[in-house]
Every structure is written in structure tokens, then in C-alpha cells.
Tab-separated table of C-alpha atoms in Angstrom:
chain	number	residue	atom	x	y	z
L	19	MET	CA	78.434	135.084	-10.344
L	20	ILE	CA	79.211	132.395	-12.909
L	21	VAL	CA	77.452	132.800	-16.184
L	22	VAL	CA	77.042	129.642	-18.296
L	23	ASP	CA	75.959	129.712	-21.870
L	24	ILE	CA	72.783	127.625	-22.051
L	25	GLN	CA	73.354	126.585	-25.650
L	26	GLU	CA	76.890	125.383	-24.925
L	27	PHE	CA	75.663	123.446	-21.854
L	28	LEU	CA	72.982	121.624	-23.810
L	29	MET	CA	75.420	120.692	-26.553
L	30	ARG	CA	77.915	119.253	-24.065
L	31	PHE	CA	75.124	117.329	-22.276
L	32	SER	CA	73.932	115.792	-25.568
L	33	LEU	CA	77.439	114.633	-26.451
L	34	VAL	CA	77.890	113.001	-23.053
L	35	SER	CA	74.547	111.172	-23.349
L	36	LEU	CA	75.463	109.918	-26.793
L	37	VAL	CA	78.822	108.577	-25.589
L	38	LEU	CA	77.182	106.817	-22.640
L	39	TYR	CA	74.593	105.231	-24.944
L	40	PHE	CA	77.263	103.774	-27.243
L	41	ILE	CA	79.220	102.446	-24.245
L	42	ARG	CA	76.104	100.630	-22.955
L	43	ARG	CA	75.445	99.063	-26.365
L	44	LEU	CA	79.061	97.940	-26.631
L	45	ARG	CA	78.971	96.296	-23.197
L	46	LYS	CA	75.716	94.524	-24.015
L	47	THR	CA	77.149	93.171	-27.248
L	48	LEU	CA	80.288	91.926	-25.494
L	49	ARG	CA	78.220	90.164	-22.821
L	50	MET	CA	76.227	88.289	-25.433
L	51	ALA	CA	79.419	87.179	-27.111
L	52	ILE	CA	80.776	85.875	-23.786
L	53	VAL	CA	77.684	83.743	-23.023
L	54	SER	CA	77.431	82.025	-26.431
L	55	PRO	CA	80.079	79.295	-27.031
L	56	PRO	CA	82.454	79.725	-29.927
L	57	THR	CA	81.721	77.764	-33.098
L	58	PRO	CA	84.274	74.943	-33.480
L	59	SER	CA	86.197	74.859	-36.725
L	60	PRO	CA	87.303	71.683	-38.580
L	61	SER	CA	90.965	72.583	-38.030
L	62	PRO	CA	91.125	74.602	-34.832
L	63	SER	CA	93.959	77.072	-34.526
L	64	SER	CA	95.462	78.499	-31.386
L	65	PRO	CA	93.631	81.535	-30.047
L	66	PRO	CA	95.319	84.910	-30.410
L	67	SER	CA	97.567	85.926	-27.592
L	68	PRO	CA	95.889	88.099	-24.990
L	69	SER	CA	98.919	90.378	-24.930
L	70	SER	CA	98.344	91.367	-28.538
L	71	LEU	CA	94.891	92.772	-27.731
L	72	PRO	CA	94.046	96.055	-26.179
L	73	TRP	CA	93.516	96.101	-22.424
L	74	LEU	CA	89.687	96.159	-22.798
L	75	GLY	CA	89.644	93.170	-25.192
L	76	ARG	CA	92.135	91.301	-22.998
L	77	TRP	CA	89.925	91.113	-19.888
L	78	LEU	CA	86.823	90.454	-21.982
L	79	LEU	CA	88.526	87.503	-23.726
L	80	LEU	CA	89.758	86.030	-20.430
L	81	ASP	CA	86.254	86.183	-18.937
L	82	LYS	CA	84.835	84.623	-22.087
L	83	GLU	CA	87.253	81.672	-21.996
L	84	LYS	CA	86.500	81.008	-18.300
L	85	ALA	CA	82.772	80.989	-18.931
L	86	PHE	CA	83.134	78.668	-21.916
L	87	SER	CA	85.353	76.219	-19.996
L	88	LYS	CA	82.707	75.951	-17.243
L	89	LEU	CA	80.047	75.349	-19.882
L	90	GLU	CA	82.071	72.556	-21.511
L	91	LYS	CA	82.641	70.811	-18.165
L	92	SER	CA	78.908	70.782	-17.416
L	93	LYS	CA	78.028	69.280	-20.815
L	94	LYS	CA	78.046	65.525	-21.512
L	95	PRO	CA	80.292	64.415	-24.345
L	96	ARG	CA	78.484	64.001	-27.635
L	97	ILE	CA	79.421	60.909	-29.575
L	98	ASN	CA	78.433	62.312	-32.944
L	99	ASP	CA	80.380	65.537	-32.426
L	100	PRO	CA	83.212	65.524	-35.013
L	101	THR	CA	85.480	67.465	-32.636
L	102	ASN	CA	85.303	64.786	-29.935
L	103	LYS	CA	88.047	62.438	-31.141
L	104	ASN	CA	88.256	60.498	-27.885
L	105	PHE	CA	85.117	58.555	-28.802
L	106	LEU	CA	85.534	58.232	-32.564
L	107	ASN	CA	87.889	55.360	-33.206
L	108	ASN	CA	86.665	52.957	-35.893
L	109	ASP	CA	89.932	51.093	-36.324
L	110	SER	CA	89.389	48.949	-33.219
L	111	THR	CA	86.504	47.750	-31.102
L	112	ILE	CA	85.708	49.913	-28.111
L	113	SER	CA	86.439	47.967	-24.948
L	114	ASP	CA	85.993	48.897	-21.347
L	115	LYS	CA	89.363	47.294	-20.552
L	116	ASP	CA	91.655	49.452	-22.672
L	117	GLN	CA	89.648	52.669	-22.992
L	118	ASN	CA	87.735	55.019	-20.763
L	119	VAL	CA	84.107	54.401	-21.687
L	120	ASP	CA	82.437	56.367	-18.925
L	121	GLY	CA	81.246	58.859	-21.496
L	122	LEU	CA	79.517	56.114	-23.494
L	123	ILE	CA	77.216	55.012	-20.680
L	124	SER	CA	73.841	56.716	-20.660
L	125	GLY	CA	71.177	55.636	-18.208
L	126	GLY	CA	72.964	52.357	-17.516
L	127	MET	CA	73.019	51.307	-21.178
L	128	MET	CA	76.264	50.796	-23.117
L	129	MET	CA	76.297	52.585	-26.456
L	130	GLU	CA	78.344	51.567	-29.486
L	131	ILE	CA	79.288	53.305	-32.695
L	132	PRO	CA	78.703	50.905	-35.589
L	133	ALA	CA	81.294	50.562	-38.325
L	134	PHE	CA	78.836	51.909	-40.899
L	135	SER	CA	78.085	55.071	-38.957
L	136	GLY	CA	79.459	57.245	-41.753
L	137	ILE	CA	82.297	58.755	-39.650
L	138	ASN	CA	85.884	58.429	-40.885
L	139	GLU	CA	89.122	58.071	-38.935
L	140	GLU	CA	89.676	61.781	-38.622
L	141	GLY	CA	86.375	62.204	-36.815
L	142	ARG	CA	84.629	63.905	-39.744
L	143	ARG	CA	81.385	62.612	-41.232
L	144	SER	CA	81.991	61.073	-44.600
L	145	THR	CA	80.441	62.952	-47.483
L	146	ASN	CA	79.775	59.636	-49.299
L	147	SER	CA	77.575	58.153	-46.543
L	148	ARG	CA	74.004	57.554	-47.671
L	149	LYS	CA	71.015	58.653	-45.641
L	150	ARG	CA	68.359	55.986	-45.226
L	151	PRO	CA	64.922	57.338	-46.200
L	152	ALA	CA	62.147	57.340	-43.659
L	153	LYS	CA	60.081	54.162	-43.739
L	154	LEU	CA	56.913	53.077	-41.955
L	155	MET	CA	57.457	49.671	-40.391
L	156	VAL	CA	54.233	47.641	-40.238
L	157	PRO	CA	54.702	44.597	-37.979
L	158	SER	CA	53.259	41.272	-38.965
L	159	PHE	CA	50.361	39.814	-36.994
L	160	VAL	CA	51.445	38.553	-33.586
L	161	PRO	CA	48.656	36.769	-31.669
L	162	SER	CA	50.183	37.614	-28.296
L	163	LEU	CA	49.941	41.327	-29.093
L	164	ASP	CA	46.348	41.218	-30.294
L	165	PHE	CA	44.807	42.019	-26.921
L	166	GLY	CA	41.415	40.458	-26.311
L	167	GLU	CA	41.750	38.137	-29.311
L	168	VAL	CA	44.481	35.760	-28.115
L	169	GLY	CA	44.038	32.292	-29.565
L	170	LYS	CA	40.912	33.236	-31.465
L	171	LYS	CA	40.238	31.141	-34.562
L	172	PHE	CA	38.815	32.897	-37.577
L	173	GLU	CA	35.653	31.129	-38.712
L	174	LYS	CA	34.207	30.747	-42.157
L	175	THR	CA	31.483	33.244	-42.898
L	176	GLU	CA	29.371	30.628	-44.698
L	177	PHE	CA	29.360	26.938	-45.526
L	178	GLU	CA	27.035	24.245	-46.826
L	179	ILE	CA	26.596	20.500	-46.362
L	180	GLU	CA	25.055	18.161	-48.904
L	181	GLY	CA	24.332	14.930	-47.061
L	182	ARG	CA	22.278	11.873	-47.840
L	183	ASN	CA	18.630	12.937	-48.010
L	184	TYR	CA	19.302	16.388	-46.517
L	185	SER	CA	21.179	19.628	-47.203
L	186	VAL	CA	22.283	22.551	-45.037
L	187	ALA	CA	23.453	26.099	-45.752
L	188	CYS	CA	24.721	28.490	-43.071
L	189	ARG	CA	25.896	32.097	-43.098
L	190	LYS	CA	27.402	34.064	-40.242
L	191	GLY	CA	25.794	37.369	-39.361
L	192	ARG	CA	27.288	40.518	-37.865
L	193	ARG	CA	28.553	38.835	-34.699
L	194	GLU	CA	32.182	37.813	-34.387
L	195	VAL	CA	31.248	34.189	-33.709
L	196	MET	CA	28.813	31.957	-35.571
L	197	GLU	CA	26.231	31.021	-32.921
L	198	ASP	CA	24.005	28.789	-35.068
L	199	GLY	CA	24.450	25.037	-35.224
L	200	GLN	CA	23.031	21.920	-36.856
L	201	GLY	CA	23.296	18.162	-36.622
L	202	ALA	CA	22.156	14.932	-38.236
L	203	MET	CA	22.067	11.260	-37.214
L	204	LEU	CA	21.347	8.761	-39.997
L	205	ASP	CA	20.621	5.035	-39.877
L	206	ILE	CA	19.608	5.014	-36.218
L	207	LEU	CA	19.961	1.491	-34.808
L	208	GLY	CA	20.960	0.352	-38.291
L	209	ASP	CA	17.640	1.321	-39.885
L	210	HIS	CA	17.798	3.473	-43.045
L	211	ASN	CA	14.319	4.810	-42.340
L	212	GLN	CA	15.246	6.220	-38.950
L	213	ALA	CA	17.071	9.557	-38.656
L	214	PHE	CA	17.347	12.612	-36.451
L	215	PHE	CA	17.925	16.216	-37.584
L	216	VAL	CA	18.326	19.417	-35.576
L	217	VAL	CA	18.792	23.145	-36.255
L	218	ILE	CA	20.058	25.357	-33.424
L	219	ASP	CA	20.087	29.124	-32.918
L	220	GLY	CA	22.449	30.011	-30.079
L	221	HIS	CA	22.630	33.247	-28.129
L	222	GLY	CA	25.191	34.621	-25.702
L	223	GLY	CA	27.954	32.625	-27.394
L	224	LYS	CA	28.230	29.342	-29.266
L	225	ALA	CA	28.800	27.003	-26.306
L	226	ALA	CA	25.149	25.984	-25.951
L	227	ALA	CA	24.664	25.477	-29.691
L	228	GLU	CA	27.718	23.241	-29.932
L	229	PHE	CA	26.696	21.208	-26.888
L	230	VAL	CA	23.140	20.642	-28.137
L	231	ALA	CA	24.336	19.668	-31.615
L	232	GLU	CA	26.644	17.081	-30.083
L	233	ASN	CA	24.380	15.597	-27.418
L	234	LEU	CA	20.649	16.083	-28.076
L	235	GLY	CA	20.279	13.339	-30.685
L	236	LYS	CA	22.331	10.879	-28.633
L	237	ASN	CA	20.257	11.511	-25.518
L	238	ILE	CA	16.970	11.038	-27.377
L	239	VAL	CA	18.174	7.730	-28.831
L	240	LYS	CA	19.239	6.588	-25.348
L	241	GLU	CA	15.793	7.454	-24.022
L	242	LEU	CA	14.164	5.548	-26.884
L	243	GLU	CA	16.020	2.446	-25.768
L	244	ARG	CA	15.225	3.026	-22.089
L	245	VAL	CA	11.591	4.124	-22.081
L	246	GLU	CA	9.025	1.353	-21.977
L	247	LYS	CA	7.101	1.194	-25.236
L	248	LYS	CA	3.645	2.605	-24.823
L	249	GLU	CA	1.401	2.874	-27.845
L	250	GLY	CA	1.495	6.356	-29.321
L	251	LYS	CA	3.369	7.910	-26.425
L	252	TYR	CA	6.800	6.417	-25.811
L	253	ILE	CA	8.524	8.323	-28.645
L	254	GLU	CA	7.166	11.643	-27.400
L	255	VAL	CA	8.252	10.790	-23.853
L	256	ALA	CA	11.756	9.947	-25.103
L	257	ILE	CA	11.967	13.271	-26.939
L	258	ARG	CA	10.885	15.274	-23.903
L	259	GLU	CA	13.264	13.391	-21.627
L	260	GLY	CA	16.095	13.878	-24.103
L	261	TYR	CA	15.475	17.628	-24.199
L	262	SER	CA	15.335	17.900	-20.412
L	263	PHE	CA	18.438	15.773	-19.825
L	264	THR	CA	20.487	17.687	-22.415
L	265	ASP	CA	19.499	21.011	-20.882
L	266	GLN	CA	20.467	19.857	-17.389
L	267	GLU	CA	23.809	18.541	-18.630
L	268	PHE	CA	24.655	21.913	-20.152
L	269	LEU	CA	23.587	23.806	-17.033
L	270	ASN	CA	25.865	21.589	-14.939
L	271	LEU	CA	28.830	22.809	-16.988
L	272	GLY	CA	28.291	26.318	-15.617
L	273	GLN	CA	28.715	27.962	-19.014
L	274	ASN	CA	26.912	31.054	-20.227
L	275	GLY	CA	24.529	31.404	-23.123
L	276	GLY	CA	21.586	29.452	-24.433
L	277	ALA	CA	20.035	28.037	-27.587
L	278	CYS	CA	16.728	27.717	-29.423
L	279	VAL	CA	16.168	24.367	-31.138
L	280	ALA	CA	13.976	22.686	-33.749
L	281	SER	CA	14.366	18.942	-34.302
L	282	ALA	CA	12.844	16.200	-36.426
L	283	LEU	CA	12.846	12.481	-35.603
L	284	LEU	CA	11.884	10.059	-38.387
L	285	LYS	CA	10.984	6.650	-36.959
L	286	ASP	CA	8.609	3.846	-37.781
L	287	GLY	CA	7.000	5.752	-40.658
L	288	GLU	CA	6.241	8.801	-38.515
L	289	LEU	CA	7.588	12.341	-38.317
L	290	HIS	CA	8.061	13.771	-34.816
L	291	VAL	CA	8.886	17.493	-34.716
L	292	ALA	CA	9.843	19.295	-31.494
L	293	ASN	CA	11.061	22.794	-30.712
L	294	VAL	CA	11.931	25.322	-28.009
L	295	GLY	CA	12.341	28.992	-28.893
L	296	ASP	CA	11.843	30.480	-32.338
L	297	CYS	CA	13.520	27.972	-34.654
L	298	ARG	CA	10.816	26.777	-37.022
L	299	ALA	CA	9.896	23.674	-39.041
L	300	VAL	CA	7.648	23.971	-42.126
L	301	LEU	CA	6.306	20.986	-44.073
L	302	SER	CA	5.556	20.990	-47.801
L	303	ARG	CA	2.739	18.653	-48.791
L	304	ASN	CA	0.011	18.224	-51.417
L	305	GLY	CA	1.997	19.835	-54.227
L	306	GLY	CA	3.670	22.676	-52.347
L	307	VAL	CA	1.334	23.748	-49.555
L	308	ALA	CA	3.237	25.112	-46.542
L	309	VAL	CA	2.247	23.687	-43.141
L	310	ARG	CA	3.918	25.051	-40.021
L	311	LEU	CA	4.624	22.305	-37.483
L	312	THR	CA	6.133	24.364	-34.640
L	313	ASN	CA	5.143	27.219	-32.354
L	314	ASP	CA	7.393	30.247	-31.905
L	315	HIS	CA	8.000	30.576	-28.180
L	316	ARG	CA	8.076	34.340	-28.037
L	317	LEU	CA	6.540	36.696	-25.511
L	318	THR	CA	4.152	38.111	-28.098
L	319	LYS	CA	2.021	35.040	-27.391
L	320	GLU	CA	-0.379	35.581	-24.524
L	321	ASP	CA	0.013	32.095	-23.058
L	322	GLU	CA	3.827	32.302	-22.960
L	323	ARG	CA	3.795	35.776	-21.422
L	324	ALA	CA	1.286	34.669	-18.793
L	325	ARG	CA	3.366	31.588	-17.931
L	326	VAL	CA	6.486	33.711	-17.317
L	327	GLU	CA	4.595	36.259	-15.224
L	328	ASN	CA	2.862	33.573	-13.165
L	329	ALA	CA	6.301	32.129	-12.372
L	330	GLY	CA	7.425	35.510	-11.017
L	331	GLY	CA	9.194	36.795	-14.101
L	332	PHE	CA	9.075	40.403	-15.263
L	333	VAL	CA	8.022	40.954	-18.868
L	334	TYR	CA	7.942	44.271	-20.692
L	335	CYS	CA	8.102	45.584	-24.233
L	336	HIS	CA	11.063	47.695	-25.329
L	337	ASN	CA	11.311	49.052	-28.893
L	338	GLY	CA	8.544	46.708	-29.963
L	339	VAL	CA	10.198	43.551	-28.571
L	340	TRP	CA	8.896	41.723	-25.503
L	341	ARG	CA	11.686	40.450	-23.230
L	342	VAL	CA	11.998	38.416	-20.032
L	343	ASN	CA	13.510	40.624	-17.312
L	344	GLY	CA	14.617	43.004	-20.056
L	345	SER	CA	17.014	40.430	-21.485
L	346	LEU	CA	15.795	37.501	-23.587
L	347	ALA	CA	13.215	37.735	-26.375
L	348	VAL	CA	12.214	34.039	-26.272
L	349	SER	CA	10.394	32.232	-23.489
L	350	ARG	CA	11.858	28.728	-23.968
L	351	ALA	CA	15.449	27.695	-24.610
L	352	PHE	CA	18.321	25.479	-23.565
L	353	GLY	CA	20.739	27.009	-21.070
L	354	ASP	CA	20.291	30.605	-19.846
L	355	ASN	CA	21.006	29.600	-16.267
L	356	TYR	CA	20.416	33.093	-14.869
L	357	LEU	CA	16.858	33.034	-16.258
L	358	LYS	CA	16.131	29.341	-15.793
L	359	GLU	CA	13.333	30.003	-13.333
L	360	TRP	CA	11.271	31.358	-16.233
L	361	ILE	CA	13.017	30.108	-19.423
L	362	ILE	CA	12.136	26.421	-19.679
L	363	SER	CA	13.383	23.726	-22.058
L	364	GLU	CA	10.101	21.805	-22.324
L	365	PRO	CA	9.410	21.379	-26.057
L	366	ASP	CA	6.224	21.365	-28.062
L	367	VAL	CA	6.033	17.999	-29.860
L	368	VAL	CA	4.006	17.253	-33.002
L	369	LYS	CA	3.534	13.814	-34.585
L	370	LEU	CA	2.186	12.972	-38.026
L	371	PRO	CA	2.396	9.912	-40.276
L	372	LEU	CA	4.640	9.981	-43.327
L	373	THR	CA	2.458	9.687	-46.414
L	374	SER	CA	3.042	10.060	-50.103
L	375	ASP	CA	1.908	13.694	-50.033
L	376	CYS	CA	4.717	14.633	-47.592
L	377	GLU	CA	7.383	16.165	-49.837
L	378	PHE	CA	10.078	17.927	-47.816
L	379	LEU	CA	10.654	19.615	-44.473
L	380	ILE	CA	12.341	23.004	-44.011
L	381	MET	CA	13.933	23.681	-40.623
L	382	ALA	CA	15.670	27.013	-40.081
L	383	SER	CA	16.701	29.567	-37.487
L	384	ASP	CA	14.882	32.872	-37.147
L	385	GLY	CA	17.497	34.447	-39.419
L	386	LEU	CA	15.398	33.061	-42.271
L	387	TRP	CA	11.864	33.314	-40.891
L	388	ASP	CA	12.179	36.972	-39.896
L	389	LYS	CA	12.510	37.836	-43.616
L	390	VAL	CA	10.869	34.957	-45.519
L	391	SER	CA	7.337	33.613	-45.030
L	392	ASP	CA	6.509	29.925	-44.757
L	393	GLN	CA	4.839	29.695	-48.161
L	394	GLU	CA	7.549	31.684	-49.935
L	395	ALA	CA	10.207	29.356	-48.538
L	396	VAL	CA	8.295	26.297	-49.793
L	397	ASP	CA	7.864	27.886	-53.227
L	398	VAL	CA	11.595	28.625	-53.530
L	399	VAL	CA	12.533	25.042	-52.661
L	400	ALA	CA	9.950	23.561	-55.030
L	401	LYS	CA	11.378	25.523	-57.978
L	402	GLU	CA	15.016	24.538	-57.443
L	403	LYS	CA	16.553	21.435	-58.963
L	404	SER	CA	18.524	20.455	-55.867
L	405	SER	CA	18.089	20.970	-52.159
L	406	ILE	CA	21.556	22.490	-51.643
L	407	LEU	CA	20.840	25.197	-54.218
L	408	ALA	CA	17.488	25.840	-52.542
L	409	CYS	CA	19.172	26.253	-49.141
L	410	LYS	CA	21.690	28.729	-50.517
L	411	LYS	CA	19.000	30.696	-52.321
L	412	LEU	CA	16.912	31.059	-49.155
L	413	VAL	CA	19.985	32.300	-47.287
L	414	ASP	CA	20.677	34.834	-50.046
L	415	ILE	CA	17.090	36.108	-50.047
L	416	SER	CA	17.133	36.746	-46.304
L	417	ALA	CA	20.509	38.493	-46.491
L	418	ARG	CA	19.407	40.740	-49.376
L	419	ARG	CA	16.383	41.819	-47.334
L	420	GLY	CA	18.586	43.134	-44.567
L	421	ASN	CA	18.990	40.227	-42.190
L	422	LEU	CA	22.081	40.653	-39.979
L	423	ASP	CA	21.577	37.570	-37.821
L	424	ASP	CA	23.127	34.145	-38.338
L	425	ILE	CA	21.144	32.025	-40.805
L	426	THR	CA	20.909	28.232	-40.916
L	427	VAL	CA	18.589	26.456	-43.360
L	428	MET	CA	18.114	22.661	-43.533
L	429	ILE	CA	15.973	20.822	-46.074
L	430	ILE	CA	15.047	17.151	-45.531
L	431	ASN	CA	13.714	14.928	-48.320
L	432	LEU	CA	10.838	13.086	-46.637
L	433	LYS	CA	10.109	10.827	-49.604
L	434	SER	CA	13.334	8.964	-48.876
L	435	PHE	CA	11.916	7.704	-45.571
L	436	LEU	CA	8.685	6.151	-46.887
L	437	GLY	CA	8.919	2.502	-45.865
L	438	ASN	CA	10.774	-0.233	-47.733
L	439	ASN	CA	11.117	1.568	-51.059
L	440	TYR	CA	14.109	3.610	-49.831
L	441	ASP	CA	16.581	2.292	-52.444
L	442	LEU	CA	14.159	2.808	-55.334
L	443	ILE	CA	13.205	6.422	-54.630
L	444	ASN	CA	15.178	9.100	-56.474
L	445	LEU	CA	17.055	11.297	-54.049
L	446	PHE	CA	15.822	14.873	-53.796
């Protein structure tokens, strides 16, 4: 029977476990050293001879070199690596005829090393090369890159016109494009006492406003020459025909949008005012009394709402605003082809004789009248020394009160059209 000392057995077992533990740690450390590539040195020296190492280090070193050689073959050459001298030659231009440039092609694109790359002939980065600081490059405006705004012209936000016997001031609202318009025709048929003025409030773009400003006055004058003179009626007929013909011409163009209009025709000692939509004309007479000469064609009026509904249109109130088919807040306008069955261009026309108590006429878009009352507008004009200053002041008042719509204000001096005393009357 073999008797073994338990204490001696445990001591020997502990020593064996300790030796095995250190051997495992050593092997793990050597494996990690084999996987990681050696750090290149600026002046590489030949590796130590395997024969000078112990037998354990010899086979570990051989395995390490094999693994590293496979790793180097699988890697692409790095141009900026100082140890890669095959691609760092700044003395001559790299050419695909006299050098192997396969390593310089990446994704089909030829790569070059510029002469100022900061790398010297020996393949080391120069210590005197300067590093360019980071900089944010902000490109200049290129219209072709401004998507959605190609070819767009930037408009003036406001302008004024001081003409003979009239003045105009305009200011663009929150929209990108000024949709208001205005026009004037003086000396119609060579007569100083005949003139035509118009103020236009466009919607859905400026196409309709521009077309009306260009063509409405011309068409009315053509109708005046064509229509047979009938006492008290032929001028009104010419105005209505001019409105209708201008509207049809614009619809034939197939363009979108529409326009509200207020116009004034001065002829033969009479003032003829017409309008469609909510542009308004207000007369000052008898020392500054405001007299409205137009009707606002809005759906708040019972007769306009009934006309639209009787024609088959749908009218309802949303956020306090009555609209035709949920779209347009006026019941009469130029254009608006998609609503033309209910939105008509037939104007209301008012005629009155020009007398000595007729002082001036204010025509403006709803950008003014939504914030300024008729009488207040007349009072402002009466207090100013010139009509252009009065126009600008009315525009400023409306803007200060929160108006965000386009504003156009026109003031016409009616005293300049009173018969044969035109040259003797002081201009307003």
C-alpha cells in the first residue's frame, strides 16, 4: 500500500498549476505580438538572425514574419507612407510610360503627388511644411444652383411715381412677387382734359395685373371710337365692353391668377369710375368730404352671395371670410378661369360731372382700405403739401397698422381737368 503525504501532494499540485498558468500567459502574449505588424523605423536595420535566438523564439519569429508578409501583400500601397519610396519621387513627373503607376490608380482615377506636398526626396515629411488652417468655403451665388428660383428677378419692395396731375406709391407685402399694378393714359386723342387711370390688385401671381395694366385702357379707348355715340350711355357701354374684352383676352392666354380693378376715365368734363373686386375709389369734395364711388364686390354682400349661389357656386364662411368654392374672397375679377362660371368681370360704373367742388380722387387696393377708412384717407391727403407725400404717408399708415398685403395708392388731381382752364390751374 502506497502512502502519499497529502501536504506534499498539494504543494506539488500548486506548483504545477502555477507553471501552467505562466505558460498560457506567455503564449497569449506571443500570439498578440505575431498578429500586430511591427512599427517601421526611419532607418530600418536588418532583423536579428534567427540562429542567434533560442529555439522557442526562433519558431515564433518565423511565424510572425510569415503573417506580416501576408498582411503587407493584402494591403494597398499608401502614397503618404514615408517608407514607401517607390511612389515618392518629386524630382521628376510621374508618368505611366516610365514608371509602374498601378498603385496610384484608385477607383479609376489617377492620383498625383503635388510638388508642394511637404515630402522631401528621402521620403520623409518635411518639418518646415506649413499646415493650412481649416476654412469654411462659402460659394458665391450661382443662379443655376438656386433650385426653384432660376432666372428670378429681385423686385423693388416699394416705389413711387409722380406724374402730371397724379401720383402713385406702391409697397410690396409679404409675398415674393408684387401682385399689384397701376397704369395711366394722358392726353387721350390729343385732348389734355381726357385721361384714364387704373389701380389693380392681382392674386395668384402678377400675370393678370400686368396684362390689365397694359391693355384695359387701350381697349376702352378703342371701344370709345367704335361705339356709336348715344347720349349719356355710349361712354358707359365702351367701358363695359373694354372690361369684357380685356378679360376674355387674358383668359385666352391660359394663364393662372386674376385681378381686382378700379379705374377712372375723365372725358368731356365727366368722371366715370368703374370697378370689379375690392379696389376702391373715394372722392374728396366740398372741402374734404369723403364720397365712396365704388362697391366692394365681396361675398359679405347679400346680393353678390345670392348671385354666385344662383349660378351654382358654393359659398361658405371660413375664419370669418366668405369665399367662392372655398377659394376666392371676391365675387368679381379679371381672370380666375377655374372659377369663371361664378366670378364675373362685369363692372359697376358710376358717372358724375366734374365741378369746382371736386378736389381729388383716391384709388387704392384693399391693402390700404383694410386699415384706413375713407374719411381718414381724405383727411391725410388734404393735410399734405404734395400728392406724392400723401401717397407715401397712406402706405406707411397701413403698414404700421399691421397690413401684410401689397399696397398701391393713386391720387388724381381733378381740378386739372376742369375745362379750358387747364394751363392756368396750379398743379396739385
